[in-house]
Short mmCIF file of C-alpha atoms and ligand atoms in Angstrom, two decimals:
data_model
loop_
_atom_site.label_atom_id
_atom_site.label_comp_id
_atom_site.label_asym_id
_atom_site.label_seq_id
_atom_site.Cartn_x
_atom_site.Cartn_y
_atom_site.Cartn_z
CA MET A 3 7.25 -136.12 -112.62
CA THR A 4 4.11 -135.34 -114.68
CA SER A 5 3.78 -131.33 -115.15
CA GLN A 6 0.29 -130.21 -113.96
CA LYS A 7 -1.06 -127.61 -115.50
CA GLN A 8 -2.48 -124.79 -113.30
CA PRO A 9 -6.11 -124.40 -113.69
CA ASP A 10 -6.96 -121.35 -115.59
CA GLN A 11 -7.01 -118.20 -113.64
CA PRO A 12 -10.35 -116.32 -112.87
CA GLN A 13 -10.83 -113.05 -114.42
CA GLN A 14 -8.56 -110.82 -112.83
CA HIS A 15 -10.74 -109.59 -110.32
CA THR A 16 -10.95 -106.51 -108.08
CA ALA A 17 -12.24 -106.69 -104.62
CA PRO A 18 -15.15 -104.67 -103.61
CA LEU A 19 -13.18 -102.24 -101.63
CA GLU A 20 -9.99 -101.72 -103.72
CA MET A 21 -9.22 -98.21 -105.67
CA SER A 22 -6.86 -98.15 -108.33
CA PRO A 23 -4.15 -95.76 -107.73
CA GLU A 24 -5.68 -93.28 -110.58
CA GLY A 25 -9.14 -93.85 -108.87
CA PHE A 26 -7.77 -92.76 -105.19
CA ARG A 27 -5.74 -90.05 -106.74
CA GLN A 28 -8.71 -88.67 -108.44
CA ALA A 29 -11.40 -89.15 -105.54
CA GLY A 30 -8.62 -87.80 -103.11
CA HIS A 31 -7.89 -84.54 -105.11
CA GLN A 32 -11.98 -84.13 -105.49
CA LEU A 33 -12.26 -84.46 -101.74
CA VAL A 34 -9.13 -82.03 -101.04
CA ASP A 35 -10.28 -79.78 -103.00
CA GLN A 36 -14.02 -79.80 -101.34
CA ILE A 37 -12.41 -79.35 -97.72
CA SER A 38 -10.14 -76.59 -98.77
CA ASP A 39 -13.40 -74.52 -99.80
CA PHE A 40 -15.04 -75.46 -96.68
CA LEU A 41 -12.43 -73.87 -94.68
CA ALA A 42 -11.92 -70.77 -96.97
CA GLU A 43 -15.89 -70.46 -96.13
CA LEU A 44 -16.06 -71.54 -92.69
CA HIS A 45 -15.68 -67.83 -91.43
CA ASP A 46 -18.53 -66.85 -93.39
CA LYS A 47 -20.94 -69.68 -92.27
CA GLN A 48 -22.95 -69.57 -89.22
CA VAL A 49 -21.31 -71.48 -86.42
CA THR A 50 -23.99 -74.39 -86.33
CA VAL A 51 -27.67 -74.71 -88.27
CA SER A 52 -30.51 -76.00 -86.26
CA SER A 53 -30.86 -79.03 -88.10
CA THR A 54 -33.80 -81.58 -86.40
CA GLN A 55 -33.03 -85.51 -86.13
CA ALA A 56 -35.70 -85.91 -88.40
CA GLU A 57 -34.02 -83.87 -91.16
CA ILE A 58 -30.72 -85.48 -90.69
CA ARG A 59 -32.45 -88.79 -90.66
CA GLN A 60 -34.62 -87.88 -93.84
CA HIS A 61 -31.09 -86.78 -95.46
CA LEU A 62 -29.31 -90.04 -94.51
CA GLY A 63 -31.98 -92.30 -96.60
CA SER A 64 -33.38 -95.70 -96.12
CA ASP A 65 -32.39 -97.42 -92.91
CA SER A 66 -31.57 -100.46 -95.19
CA VAL A 67 -28.09 -102.22 -95.65
CA PRO A 68 -27.15 -101.40 -98.89
CA GLN A 69 -27.21 -104.06 -100.91
CA PHE A 70 -24.82 -103.16 -103.39
CA GLY A 71 -22.21 -100.97 -103.73
CA ALA A 72 -21.38 -97.39 -105.15
CA PRO A 73 -18.85 -95.38 -106.38
CA VAL A 74 -16.36 -93.68 -104.33
CA THR A 75 -16.06 -89.95 -106.25
CA ASP A 76 -20.38 -89.90 -105.65
CA LEU A 77 -20.35 -91.01 -102.02
CA LEU A 78 -17.35 -88.76 -101.04
CA ARG A 79 -19.05 -85.45 -102.86
CA GLU A 80 -22.46 -86.45 -100.82
CA THR A 81 -21.19 -86.90 -97.73
CA ALA A 82 -18.71 -83.80 -97.73
CA ASP A 83 -21.70 -81.98 -98.82
CA LEU A 84 -23.71 -83.50 -95.97
CA LEU A 85 -21.49 -82.64 -93.15
CA PHE A 86 -20.59 -79.14 -94.41
CA GLU A 87 -24.38 -78.20 -94.07
CA HIS A 88 -25.64 -79.58 -91.11
CA SER A 89 -22.74 -80.01 -88.92
CA LEU A 90 -21.64 -77.55 -85.67
CA PHE A 91 -18.22 -76.09 -86.87
CA ASN A 92 -16.01 -76.31 -83.72
CA GLY A 93 -13.49 -74.74 -86.14
CA HIS A 94 -15.35 -71.32 -86.73
CA SER A 95 -13.68 -68.24 -85.67
CA ARG A 96 -16.67 -67.48 -83.13
CA PHE A 97 -17.18 -71.10 -81.55
CA TRP A 98 -16.20 -70.95 -77.66
CA GLY A 99 -18.32 -73.73 -76.14
CA TYR A 100 -17.12 -76.42 -73.69
CA ILE A 101 -13.56 -77.16 -74.28
CA THR A 102 -13.32 -78.15 -78.08
CA SER A 103 -10.72 -76.49 -79.97
CA SER A 104 -10.06 -75.07 -83.50
CA ALA A 105 -8.75 -77.94 -85.93
CA ALA A 106 -5.13 -77.94 -87.10
CA PRO A 107 -5.91 -78.73 -90.87
CA ILE A 108 -2.67 -80.36 -90.74
CA GLY A 109 -4.19 -82.83 -88.63
CA ALA A 110 -6.94 -83.77 -91.13
CA LEU A 111 -3.87 -84.72 -93.75
CA ALA A 112 -1.96 -86.46 -90.88
CA ASP A 113 -5.25 -88.60 -90.05
CA MET A 114 -5.47 -89.44 -93.93
CA LEU A 115 -1.64 -90.77 -94.08
CA ALA A 116 -1.79 -92.40 -90.89
CA ALA A 117 -4.68 -94.28 -91.88
CA ALA A 118 -2.96 -95.32 -95.49
CA VAL A 119 0.00 -96.55 -93.74
CA ASN A 120 -1.83 -97.76 -90.92
CA PRO A 121 0.51 -99.07 -88.57
CA ASN A 122 -0.68 -101.18 -85.44
CA VAL A 123 0.80 -98.99 -82.43
CA GLY A 124 0.42 -101.67 -80.07
CA ALA A 125 3.88 -103.16 -80.93
CA TRP A 126 7.10 -102.01 -81.81
CA GLN A 127 7.64 -104.37 -84.40
CA LEU A 128 4.46 -103.69 -86.35
CA SER A 129 4.89 -99.85 -86.03
CA PRO A 130 8.55 -99.16 -86.20
CA VAL A 131 8.62 -95.54 -87.14
CA ALA A 132 4.97 -94.99 -85.92
CA SER A 133 6.26 -96.20 -81.93
CA GLU A 134 9.43 -93.85 -82.52
CA ILE A 135 6.83 -90.87 -83.39
CA GLU A 136 4.76 -91.51 -80.34
CA ALA A 137 7.66 -91.86 -78.20
CA GLN A 138 8.85 -88.52 -79.68
CA THR A 139 5.89 -86.99 -79.11
CA ILE A 140 5.34 -87.38 -75.61
CA ARG A 141 8.90 -86.30 -75.01
CA TRP A 142 8.15 -83.22 -76.69
CA ILE A 143 5.08 -82.44 -74.93
CA ALA A 144 6.43 -82.90 -71.36
CA ASP A 145 9.49 -80.79 -72.57
CA MET A 146 6.86 -78.12 -73.08
CA LEU A 147 5.29 -78.45 -69.72
CA GLY A 148 8.52 -78.53 -67.95
CA TYR A 149 8.15 -82.11 -67.29
CA PRO A 150 11.12 -84.58 -67.19
CA PRO A 151 11.59 -86.00 -70.85
CA ASP A 152 12.20 -89.21 -69.63
CA CYS A 153 9.21 -89.59 -68.14
CA GLY A 154 6.77 -92.53 -69.09
CA GLY A 155 3.71 -91.81 -71.55
CA LEU A 156 1.15 -92.43 -74.32
CA LEU A 157 -1.49 -91.31 -76.13
CA VAL A 158 -5.22 -91.95 -76.01
CA SER A 159 -8.73 -91.20 -76.69
CA GLY A 160 -8.98 -88.03 -74.34
CA GLY A 161 -8.80 -86.47 -71.17
CA ASN A 162 -11.19 -89.26 -69.49
CA MET A 163 -8.96 -91.85 -70.67
CA ALA A 164 -5.85 -90.37 -69.94
CA ASN A 165 -7.10 -89.60 -66.24
CA PHE A 166 -8.05 -93.24 -66.01
CA VAL A 167 -4.64 -94.60 -66.74
CA CYS A 168 -3.02 -92.06 -64.20
CA PHE A 169 -5.61 -93.30 -61.44
CA LEU A 170 -4.80 -97.24 -62.20
CA ALA A 171 -0.75 -96.33 -62.40
CA ALA A 172 -1.48 -94.46 -58.89
CA ARG A 173 -3.46 -97.58 -57.56
CA THR A 174 -0.81 -99.68 -58.30
CA ALA A 175 1.86 -97.71 -57.01
CA ARG A 176 0.35 -96.99 -53.66
CA ALA A 177 -2.40 -99.48 -53.10
CA ASP A 178 -2.21 -103.11 -51.85
CA LYS A 179 0.39 -104.54 -54.47
CA SER A 180 -1.85 -107.79 -54.16
CA LEU A 181 -4.93 -105.63 -55.20
CA ALA A 182 -4.53 -106.55 -59.13
CA LYS A 183 -4.41 -110.44 -58.39
CA LYS A 184 -7.41 -110.92 -55.96
CA GLY A 185 -9.23 -107.80 -56.85
CA LEU A 186 -10.89 -105.55 -54.28
CA PHE A 187 -13.32 -107.05 -51.93
CA GLN A 188 -15.46 -106.37 -48.91
CA GLY A 189 -13.62 -105.57 -45.59
CA GLN A 190 -10.61 -104.43 -46.82
CA GLN A 191 -9.41 -100.99 -45.99
CA GLN A 192 -10.93 -98.38 -47.45
CA LEU A 193 -9.27 -96.34 -50.76
CA ARG A 194 -9.48 -92.70 -50.66
CA VAL A 195 -8.98 -89.93 -53.22
CA TYR A 196 -9.10 -86.61 -52.69
CA ALA A 197 -10.29 -84.34 -55.32
CA SER A 198 -11.69 -80.59 -55.37
CA GLU A 199 -15.62 -79.95 -55.94
CA GLU A 200 -14.52 -78.56 -59.23
CA THR A 201 -12.92 -81.79 -60.25
CA HIS A 202 -14.37 -83.27 -63.93
CA THR A 203 -16.55 -86.24 -63.70
CA TRP A 204 -13.74 -88.72 -65.07
CA ILE A 205 -13.64 -88.97 -61.30
CA GLN A 206 -16.39 -90.45 -60.53
CA LYS A 207 -16.20 -92.66 -63.41
CA ALA A 208 -12.78 -94.05 -62.56
CA ALA A 209 -13.65 -94.44 -58.80
CA ASP A 210 -16.94 -96.99 -59.93
CA LEU A 211 -15.19 -98.63 -62.83
CA PHE A 212 -11.94 -99.52 -60.81
CA GLY A 213 -14.10 -100.83 -58.19
CA LEU A 214 -13.49 -98.48 -55.38
CA GLY A 215 -16.90 -96.65 -55.38
CA THR A 216 -17.99 -92.90 -55.71
CA ASP A 217 -17.80 -92.94 -51.81
CA ALA A 218 -14.28 -93.37 -52.01
CA ILE A 219 -13.98 -89.75 -53.08
CA CYS A 220 -13.37 -87.16 -50.78
CA TRP A 221 -14.55 -83.90 -52.34
CA LEU A 222 -12.61 -81.25 -51.22
CA PRO A 223 -14.09 -77.38 -50.41
CA LEU A 224 -13.55 -74.16 -52.81
CA ASP A 225 -11.73 -71.14 -51.87
CA SER A 226 -13.12 -68.22 -53.18
CA GLU A 227 -11.33 -68.47 -56.65
CA GLN A 228 -13.04 -71.64 -57.37
CA ARG A 229 -9.80 -73.39 -56.05
CA MET A 230 -8.99 -76.28 -54.13
CA ASN A 231 -8.83 -75.59 -50.35
CA VAL A 232 -5.74 -77.18 -49.22
CA GLU A 233 -5.99 -76.88 -45.62
CA ALA A 234 -9.23 -78.99 -45.82
CA LEU A 235 -6.86 -81.39 -48.02
CA ALA A 236 -4.24 -81.63 -45.05
CA THR A 237 -7.09 -82.29 -42.78
CA GLU A 238 -9.10 -84.79 -44.26
CA ILE A 239 -6.33 -86.94 -44.85
CA VAL A 240 -5.06 -87.01 -41.24
CA LYS A 241 -8.96 -87.83 -40.63
CA ASP A 242 -9.23 -90.99 -42.88
CA ARG A 243 -5.96 -92.14 -42.15
CA GLU A 244 -7.03 -91.98 -38.34
CA ALA A 245 -10.11 -93.74 -39.35
CA GLY A 246 -8.32 -96.53 -40.68
CA SER A 247 -8.79 -95.88 -44.30
CA LEU A 248 -5.77 -96.10 -46.83
CA PRO A 249 -5.41 -92.33 -48.69
CA PHE A 250 -3.38 -92.86 -52.10
CA LEU A 251 -4.30 -90.30 -54.33
CA VAL A 252 -4.71 -86.52 -54.52
CA ILE A 253 -5.89 -84.94 -57.78
CA GLY A 254 -5.47 -81.23 -58.64
CA THR A 255 -6.95 -79.69 -61.67
CA ALA A 256 -4.96 -77.34 -63.90
CA GLY A 257 -7.40 -75.50 -65.61
CA SER A 258 -11.21 -76.47 -63.97
CA VAL A 259 -13.62 -77.08 -67.00
CA SER A 260 -16.59 -74.50 -65.33
CA THR A 261 -14.00 -71.13 -64.95
CA GLY A 262 -10.42 -72.35 -65.95
CA ALA A 263 -9.29 -72.12 -62.32
CA VAL A 264 -6.05 -73.75 -61.65
CA ASP A 265 -5.28 -75.47 -57.66
CA PRO A 266 -2.39 -74.36 -55.89
CA LEU A 267 -0.27 -77.12 -57.35
CA PRO A 268 3.21 -76.40 -55.46
CA GLU A 269 1.11 -76.62 -52.14
CA ILE A 270 -0.78 -79.82 -52.90
CA ALA A 271 2.29 -81.36 -54.42
CA ALA A 272 3.83 -80.48 -50.64
CA ILE A 273 1.17 -82.54 -48.78
CA CYS A 274 1.61 -85.59 -50.97
CA ARG A 275 5.09 -85.86 -50.33
CA GLN A 276 4.25 -85.51 -46.62
CA HIS A 277 2.13 -88.14 -46.82
CA ASN A 278 3.77 -90.18 -49.54
CA LEU A 279 0.31 -90.07 -51.45
CA TRP A 280 0.23 -90.03 -55.43
CA PHE A 281 0.11 -86.23 -57.11
CA HIS A 282 -1.89 -86.48 -60.23
CA VAL A 283 -2.82 -83.58 -62.23
CA ASP A 284 -5.80 -83.13 -64.64
CA GLY A 285 -4.44 -80.91 -67.43
CA ALA A 286 -6.68 -81.74 -69.72
CA TYR A 287 -7.48 -78.77 -70.49
CA GLY A 288 -5.06 -76.10 -68.85
CA ALA A 289 -1.75 -77.92 -68.67
CA MET A 290 -0.37 -76.74 -71.77
CA ALA A 291 -0.60 -73.13 -70.61
CA ALA A 292 2.35 -73.95 -68.49
CA VAL A 293 4.12 -73.90 -72.22
CA LEU A 294 4.27 -69.89 -71.30
CA PRO A 295 7.27 -68.28 -69.95
CA GLU A 296 4.52 -66.15 -67.88
CA ALA A 297 2.48 -69.32 -66.70
CA SER A 298 1.43 -68.93 -63.04
CA GLU A 299 3.66 -70.48 -60.08
CA ALA A 300 0.64 -72.42 -59.40
CA LEU A 301 0.50 -73.27 -62.88
CA GLN A 302 4.03 -74.73 -63.07
CA GLY A 303 3.51 -76.83 -60.00
CA LEU A 304 2.47 -79.55 -62.54
CA SER A 305 5.87 -80.67 -63.08
CA LEU A 306 5.88 -81.77 -59.44
CA ALA A 307 2.84 -84.43 -60.24
CA ASP A 308 3.59 -88.06 -60.58
CA SER A 309 1.21 -88.08 -63.24
CA ILE A 310 -0.67 -85.72 -65.99
CA ALA A 311 -3.33 -85.80 -67.73
CA VAL A 312 -3.24 -83.25 -71.03
CA ASP A 313 -5.34 -83.28 -73.95
CA PRO A 314 -3.18 -82.70 -77.59
CA HIS A 315 -7.11 -82.07 -78.84
CA LYS A 316 -7.73 -79.30 -76.82
CA TRP A 317 -4.71 -76.62 -76.49
CA LEU A 318 -2.58 -78.47 -79.24
CA TYR A 319 -5.39 -78.14 -81.56
CA THR A 320 -5.42 -81.17 -82.73
CA PRO A 321 -8.50 -83.02 -84.38
CA LEU A 322 -10.17 -85.48 -82.17
CA GLU A 323 -9.39 -87.81 -80.49
CA ALA A 324 -5.90 -87.14 -78.51
CA GLY A 325 -5.58 -87.71 -75.17
CA CYS A 326 -2.16 -87.59 -73.26
CA VAL A 327 -0.40 -89.35 -70.48
CA LEU A 328 2.78 -88.71 -68.81
CA VAL A 329 3.85 -90.51 -65.77
CA ARG A 330 7.24 -89.65 -64.28
CA GLN A 331 8.19 -92.81 -63.62
CA PRO A 332 8.02 -94.87 -66.83
CA GLN A 333 7.98 -98.45 -64.31
CA HIS A 334 4.50 -97.30 -63.06
CA LEU A 335 3.08 -97.99 -66.33
CA VAL A 336 4.77 -101.30 -66.99
CA GLU A 337 3.76 -102.41 -63.45
CA THR A 338 0.28 -101.94 -64.29
CA PHE A 339 -0.47 -102.74 -67.83
CA SER A 340 2.30 -105.34 -68.57
CA TYR A 341 0.72 -108.80 -69.64
CA HIS A 342 2.60 -111.14 -71.48
CA PRO A 343 0.12 -113.39 -73.29
CA GLU A 344 2.16 -116.61 -75.10
CA TYR A 345 0.52 -115.12 -78.42
CA TYR A 346 2.63 -112.65 -78.78
CA ASN A 347 6.71 -112.93 -80.29
CA PHE A 348 7.48 -109.46 -79.19
CA ALA A 349 10.30 -108.10 -77.63
CA GLU A 350 9.10 -107.56 -73.86
CA ASN A 351 9.40 -104.38 -71.96
CA ASP A 352 12.95 -103.79 -70.34
CA GLN A 353 14.79 -101.11 -70.12
CA ASN A 354 16.25 -101.02 -72.96
CA ALA A 355 13.88 -102.64 -75.40
CA PRO A 356 11.77 -100.38 -77.38
CA ILE A 357 8.31 -99.58 -76.30
CA ASN A 358 5.75 -102.37 -76.88
CA TYR A 359 2.48 -99.71 -76.34
CA TYR A 360 0.16 -102.42 -75.28
CA GLU A 361 2.48 -103.35 -72.07
CA ILE A 362 2.13 -99.37 -70.89
CA GLY A 363 -1.67 -98.95 -71.45
CA PRO A 364 -5.12 -100.47 -71.95
CA GLN A 365 -5.39 -100.70 -75.43
CA ASN A 366 -4.33 -103.73 -77.41
CA SER A 367 -4.40 -102.71 -81.26
CA ARG A 368 -3.85 -99.18 -81.50
CA GLY A 369 -3.99 -96.61 -84.51
CA PHE A 370 -0.96 -94.03 -85.47
CA ARG A 371 -2.74 -91.11 -83.62
CA ALA A 372 0.72 -89.54 -82.89
CA LEU A 373 0.83 -88.25 -86.43
CA LYS A 374 -1.43 -85.39 -86.31
CA VAL A 375 -0.13 -84.32 -82.71
CA TRP A 376 3.79 -84.51 -83.91
CA LEU A 377 3.29 -82.87 -86.98
CA SER A 378 1.16 -79.74 -85.54
CA ILE A 379 3.60 -79.70 -83.23
CA ARG A 380 6.27 -79.71 -85.91
CA GLN A 381 4.26 -77.09 -87.95
CA ALA A 382 3.85 -74.55 -85.74
CA GLY A 383 7.24 -75.15 -83.10
CA LYS A 384 7.08 -74.17 -79.66
CA SER A 385 7.03 -70.77 -79.96
CA GLY A 386 4.24 -70.95 -82.33
CA TYR A 387 2.08 -72.92 -79.66
CA ILE A 388 3.26 -70.09 -77.21
CA GLU A 389 1.60 -67.25 -79.61
CA MET A 390 -1.41 -68.95 -79.92
CA ILE A 391 -1.81 -70.24 -76.69
CA ARG A 392 -0.81 -66.38 -75.11
CA ASP A 393 -3.55 -64.86 -77.76
CA ASN A 394 -6.36 -67.11 -76.19
CA THR A 395 -5.72 -65.85 -73.06
CA GLU A 396 -5.30 -62.14 -74.00
CA LEU A 397 -8.39 -62.34 -76.05
CA ALA A 398 -10.31 -64.05 -72.86
CA GLY A 399 -9.06 -60.92 -70.62
CA THR A 400 -10.40 -58.57 -73.51
CA LEU A 401 -13.68 -60.04 -73.12
CA TYR A 402 -13.86 -59.85 -69.40
CA ASP A 403 -12.63 -56.11 -69.75
CA LEU A 404 -15.50 -55.43 -72.39
CA ALA A 405 -18.09 -57.41 -69.90
CA THR A 406 -17.11 -55.23 -67.32
CA ALA A 407 -17.42 -52.05 -69.25
CA ASN A 408 -20.87 -52.62 -70.40
CA PRO A 409 -23.77 -51.61 -68.09
CA GLU A 410 -25.86 -54.59 -69.15
CA LEU A 411 -23.54 -57.17 -68.49
CA GLU A 412 -21.85 -58.60 -65.38
CA ALA A 413 -18.30 -59.91 -65.57
CA CYS A 414 -17.80 -62.71 -63.27
CA THR A 415 -14.37 -64.49 -63.75
CA GLN A 416 -11.51 -64.92 -65.80
CA SER A 417 -8.94 -67.99 -65.74
CA LEU A 418 -6.48 -68.81 -68.45
CA SER A 419 -8.91 -68.52 -71.54
CA ILE A 420 -12.05 -68.63 -70.00
CA THR A 421 -14.30 -66.05 -69.00
CA THR A 422 -17.98 -65.95 -67.42
CA PHE A 423 -20.17 -63.39 -67.60
CA ARG A 424 -24.08 -62.66 -67.82
CA TYR A 425 -26.50 -60.41 -68.97
CA VAL A 426 -28.56 -57.99 -66.36
CA PRO A 427 -31.40 -55.94 -67.27
CA LEU A 428 -30.40 -51.72 -66.45
CA ASP A 429 -33.11 -51.84 -64.29
CA LEU A 430 -32.74 -55.04 -62.08
CA ASP A 431 -30.43 -55.01 -58.90
CA PRO A 432 -28.29 -58.35 -59.11
CA GLY A 433 -27.99 -58.22 -55.50
CA LYS A 434 -31.47 -58.42 -54.38
CA GLU A 435 -32.65 -62.10 -53.54
CA SER A 436 -35.82 -61.45 -55.49
CA SER A 437 -33.75 -60.81 -59.11
CA ALA A 438 -31.71 -64.08 -58.62
CA VAL A 439 -34.10 -66.70 -60.17
CA TYR A 440 -35.08 -64.30 -62.72
CA LEU A 441 -31.43 -63.59 -64.12
CA ASN A 442 -30.70 -67.61 -63.95
CA ASP A 443 -33.57 -68.41 -65.86
CA LEU A 444 -33.08 -65.04 -68.65
CA ASN A 445 -29.69 -66.05 -68.70
CA ARG A 446 -30.48 -69.87 -69.46
CA ALA A 447 -32.83 -68.96 -72.40
CA LEU A 448 -30.22 -66.47 -73.44
CA LEU A 449 -28.37 -69.06 -73.51
CA ASP A 450 -30.61 -71.65 -75.81
CA GLN A 451 -30.84 -68.96 -78.18
CA LEU A 452 -26.94 -68.22 -78.79
CA GLN A 453 -26.66 -72.06 -78.97
CA HIS A 454 -29.54 -72.30 -82.01
CA ASP A 455 -28.90 -68.61 -83.62
CA GLY A 456 -25.27 -69.75 -84.48
CA GLN A 457 -23.90 -66.34 -84.65
CA ALA A 458 -21.46 -67.36 -81.81
CA TYR A 459 -21.20 -70.54 -79.52
CA VAL A 460 -20.84 -70.37 -76.12
CA SER A 461 -22.09 -72.60 -73.20
CA ASN A 462 -22.62 -72.02 -69.57
CA ALA A 463 -20.85 -72.33 -66.25
CA ILE A 464 -22.73 -72.04 -62.51
CA VAL A 465 -20.75 -70.46 -59.83
CA ALA A 466 -21.73 -69.92 -56.67
CA GLY A 467 -25.68 -70.54 -57.78
CA LYS A 468 -25.42 -67.99 -60.65
CA PHE A 469 -26.24 -69.42 -64.23
CA LEU A 470 -23.53 -67.69 -66.44
CA LEU A 471 -22.59 -67.69 -69.89
CA ARG A 472 -18.94 -68.99 -70.81
CA ALA A 473 -16.74 -68.15 -73.25
CA CYS A 474 -13.97 -71.15 -73.31
CA ILE A 475 -11.27 -69.34 -76.16
CA VAL A 476 -9.20 -72.72 -77.45
CA ASN A 477 -9.53 -71.16 -80.79
CA PHE A 478 -6.51 -69.89 -82.99
CA ARG A 479 -8.96 -68.32 -85.67
CA THR A 480 -10.79 -66.13 -83.11
CA LYS A 481 -9.68 -62.47 -83.83
CA LEU A 482 -10.51 -59.39 -81.79
CA ALA A 483 -13.18 -58.26 -83.75
CA ASP A 484 -15.05 -61.56 -83.25
CA ILE A 485 -14.39 -61.11 -79.33
CA GLU A 486 -15.75 -57.73 -79.63
CA PHE A 487 -18.97 -58.99 -81.46
CA LEU A 488 -19.89 -60.92 -78.74
CA PRO A 489 -21.01 -58.48 -75.79
CA ASN A 490 -22.97 -56.55 -78.64
CA LEU A 491 -24.99 -59.86 -79.32
CA VAL A 492 -25.88 -60.93 -75.91
CA VAL A 493 -26.76 -57.06 -74.76
CA GLN A 494 -29.30 -57.50 -78.06
CA LEU A 495 -30.83 -60.89 -77.63
CA GLY A 496 -30.80 -60.21 -73.62
CA ARG A 497 -32.79 -57.01 -74.16
CA ASN A 498 -35.41 -58.87 -76.33
CA LEU A 499 -35.87 -61.90 -74.22
CA ASP A 500 -36.10 -59.90 -70.95
CA ALA A 501 -39.07 -57.67 -72.81
CA GLU A 502 -40.45 -61.15 -73.53
CA MET A 503 -39.72 -62.75 -70.21
CA ARG A 504 -40.38 -60.32 -67.44
CA PRO A 505 -43.85 -59.25 -67.62
CA ARG A 506 -45.15 -63.31 -67.58
CA ALA A 507 -42.48 -63.63 -64.23
CA GLN A 508 -44.16 -60.92 -62.56
C1 PLP B 620 -11.64 -81.89 -70.92
C2 PLP B 620 -11.52 -82.50 -69.82
C3 PLP B 620 -11.73 -83.68 -69.43
C4 PLP B 620 -12.01 -84.72 -70.41
O1 PLP B 620 -11.22 -84.87 -71.34
P1 PLP B 620 -11.83 -85.47 -72.88
O2 PLP B 620 -11.04 -85.44 -73.56
O3 PLP B 620 -13.19 -85.13 -73.13
O4 PLP B 620 -12.07 -86.88 -72.54
C5 PLP B 620 -11.19 -84.21 -68.13
N1 PLP B 620 -11.09 -83.12 -67.30
C6 PLP B 620 -10.77 -81.64 -67.33
C7 PLP B 620 -9.96 -80.69 -67.01
C8 PLP B 620 -11.13 -81.18 -68.78
O5 PLP B 620 -11.03 -80.09 -69.54
#
């Protein structure tokens, strides 16, 4: 044999995206320092600055793809500054808009760790520890809600996706078994799903995306407290059956988006049992409040559900994105999502094999979003969550009381941690029909100003035709002083706007 000489190795080349351990350490320390300063200064910042799209695009510079690379430390420093100067800060103590929580700082560190190891949590073999951490996270969330910890479940991007997954599990369990293969076609029995008028818009997307059509939704009226009218539910199911349709799913909401209303879940569960329908609870926002020992009976009824959607990126305060699916019988997820392509050499899901997440949900490759949830739960513990969620709920009650006591405010609703109210000038009678339109215009203008002004951030709800200001406190940084600040701010802005707007309205 002739010994062949290897050709000379080219000079050791570092790939354009590689970082030396020392370079990573330096860039990382610099970024962590910047984030720490940002967190320290957050309280003294405005909740938001009104940047225009043009201003922001100018900061981003030329739209041609950068031809050559740039040093990491410079890039991170610039980008952190850009974000700290032009964002809306939902971690601010006076942010109460929509349902977006303050994010636990440990979540930011968890995301960095998760991305560094980068397990693919689609299959157990590709992510042994991460898969088990996700499974444990699911058991913990179930346990905190009073749901059986041996349920099936997984993390997804948010409430919409979690509700979609449960919707599909329900369809597999209760609709025609041939549907997964043959698809929906005209002329078969119409599937029917029942939900109150306050149900979040995911239900329309689901009915559309999964081929049922939005006409498949039977919208149920509300009672005086914005909850599902359960008598109407029973009546409609019977009516639909008689008309030849196929009722399969009822959705109860635990914490509606507008007012935090909790549907009477035990009563809905009883009707579902009686008619053999799947009972799903959309608890994206409110389900976690079931961790409180003093949780209402209505809310505790979520333990009776066949499936639950709950958002860790809401009341578990993890950074976006994290939604969670819980399904009482794990088998329903397997039956809905498990296909076995030839190109995978993974132990398939049976009772004893470890979970391959691609077999129980819609995603294939999956990131390690469980880590931030798992670490947040470990940092605060169940007792820490009870303290934070209780505190948020009590502050919402305080806001309602302050609005009630203020002669220029009308307190309207409070449930869980959502309070609605509006500004009513002293000399206007809100009961008068002629005032109704003006009060809505005035409060809409007031909301616009609040959202641009940046001293405190709320959103709106419309209840019985009234445009209301809505504070949703899913924020562990909010203190009593922040809440006391809001009524005075609203009254101040309200007086000024009224002085401007009323002469023009008359
Ligand atoms: C937030 C919310 C959703 C949607 O959840 P995302 O995480 O925004 O996708 C659905 N239903 C309810 C009741 C919600 O509060």
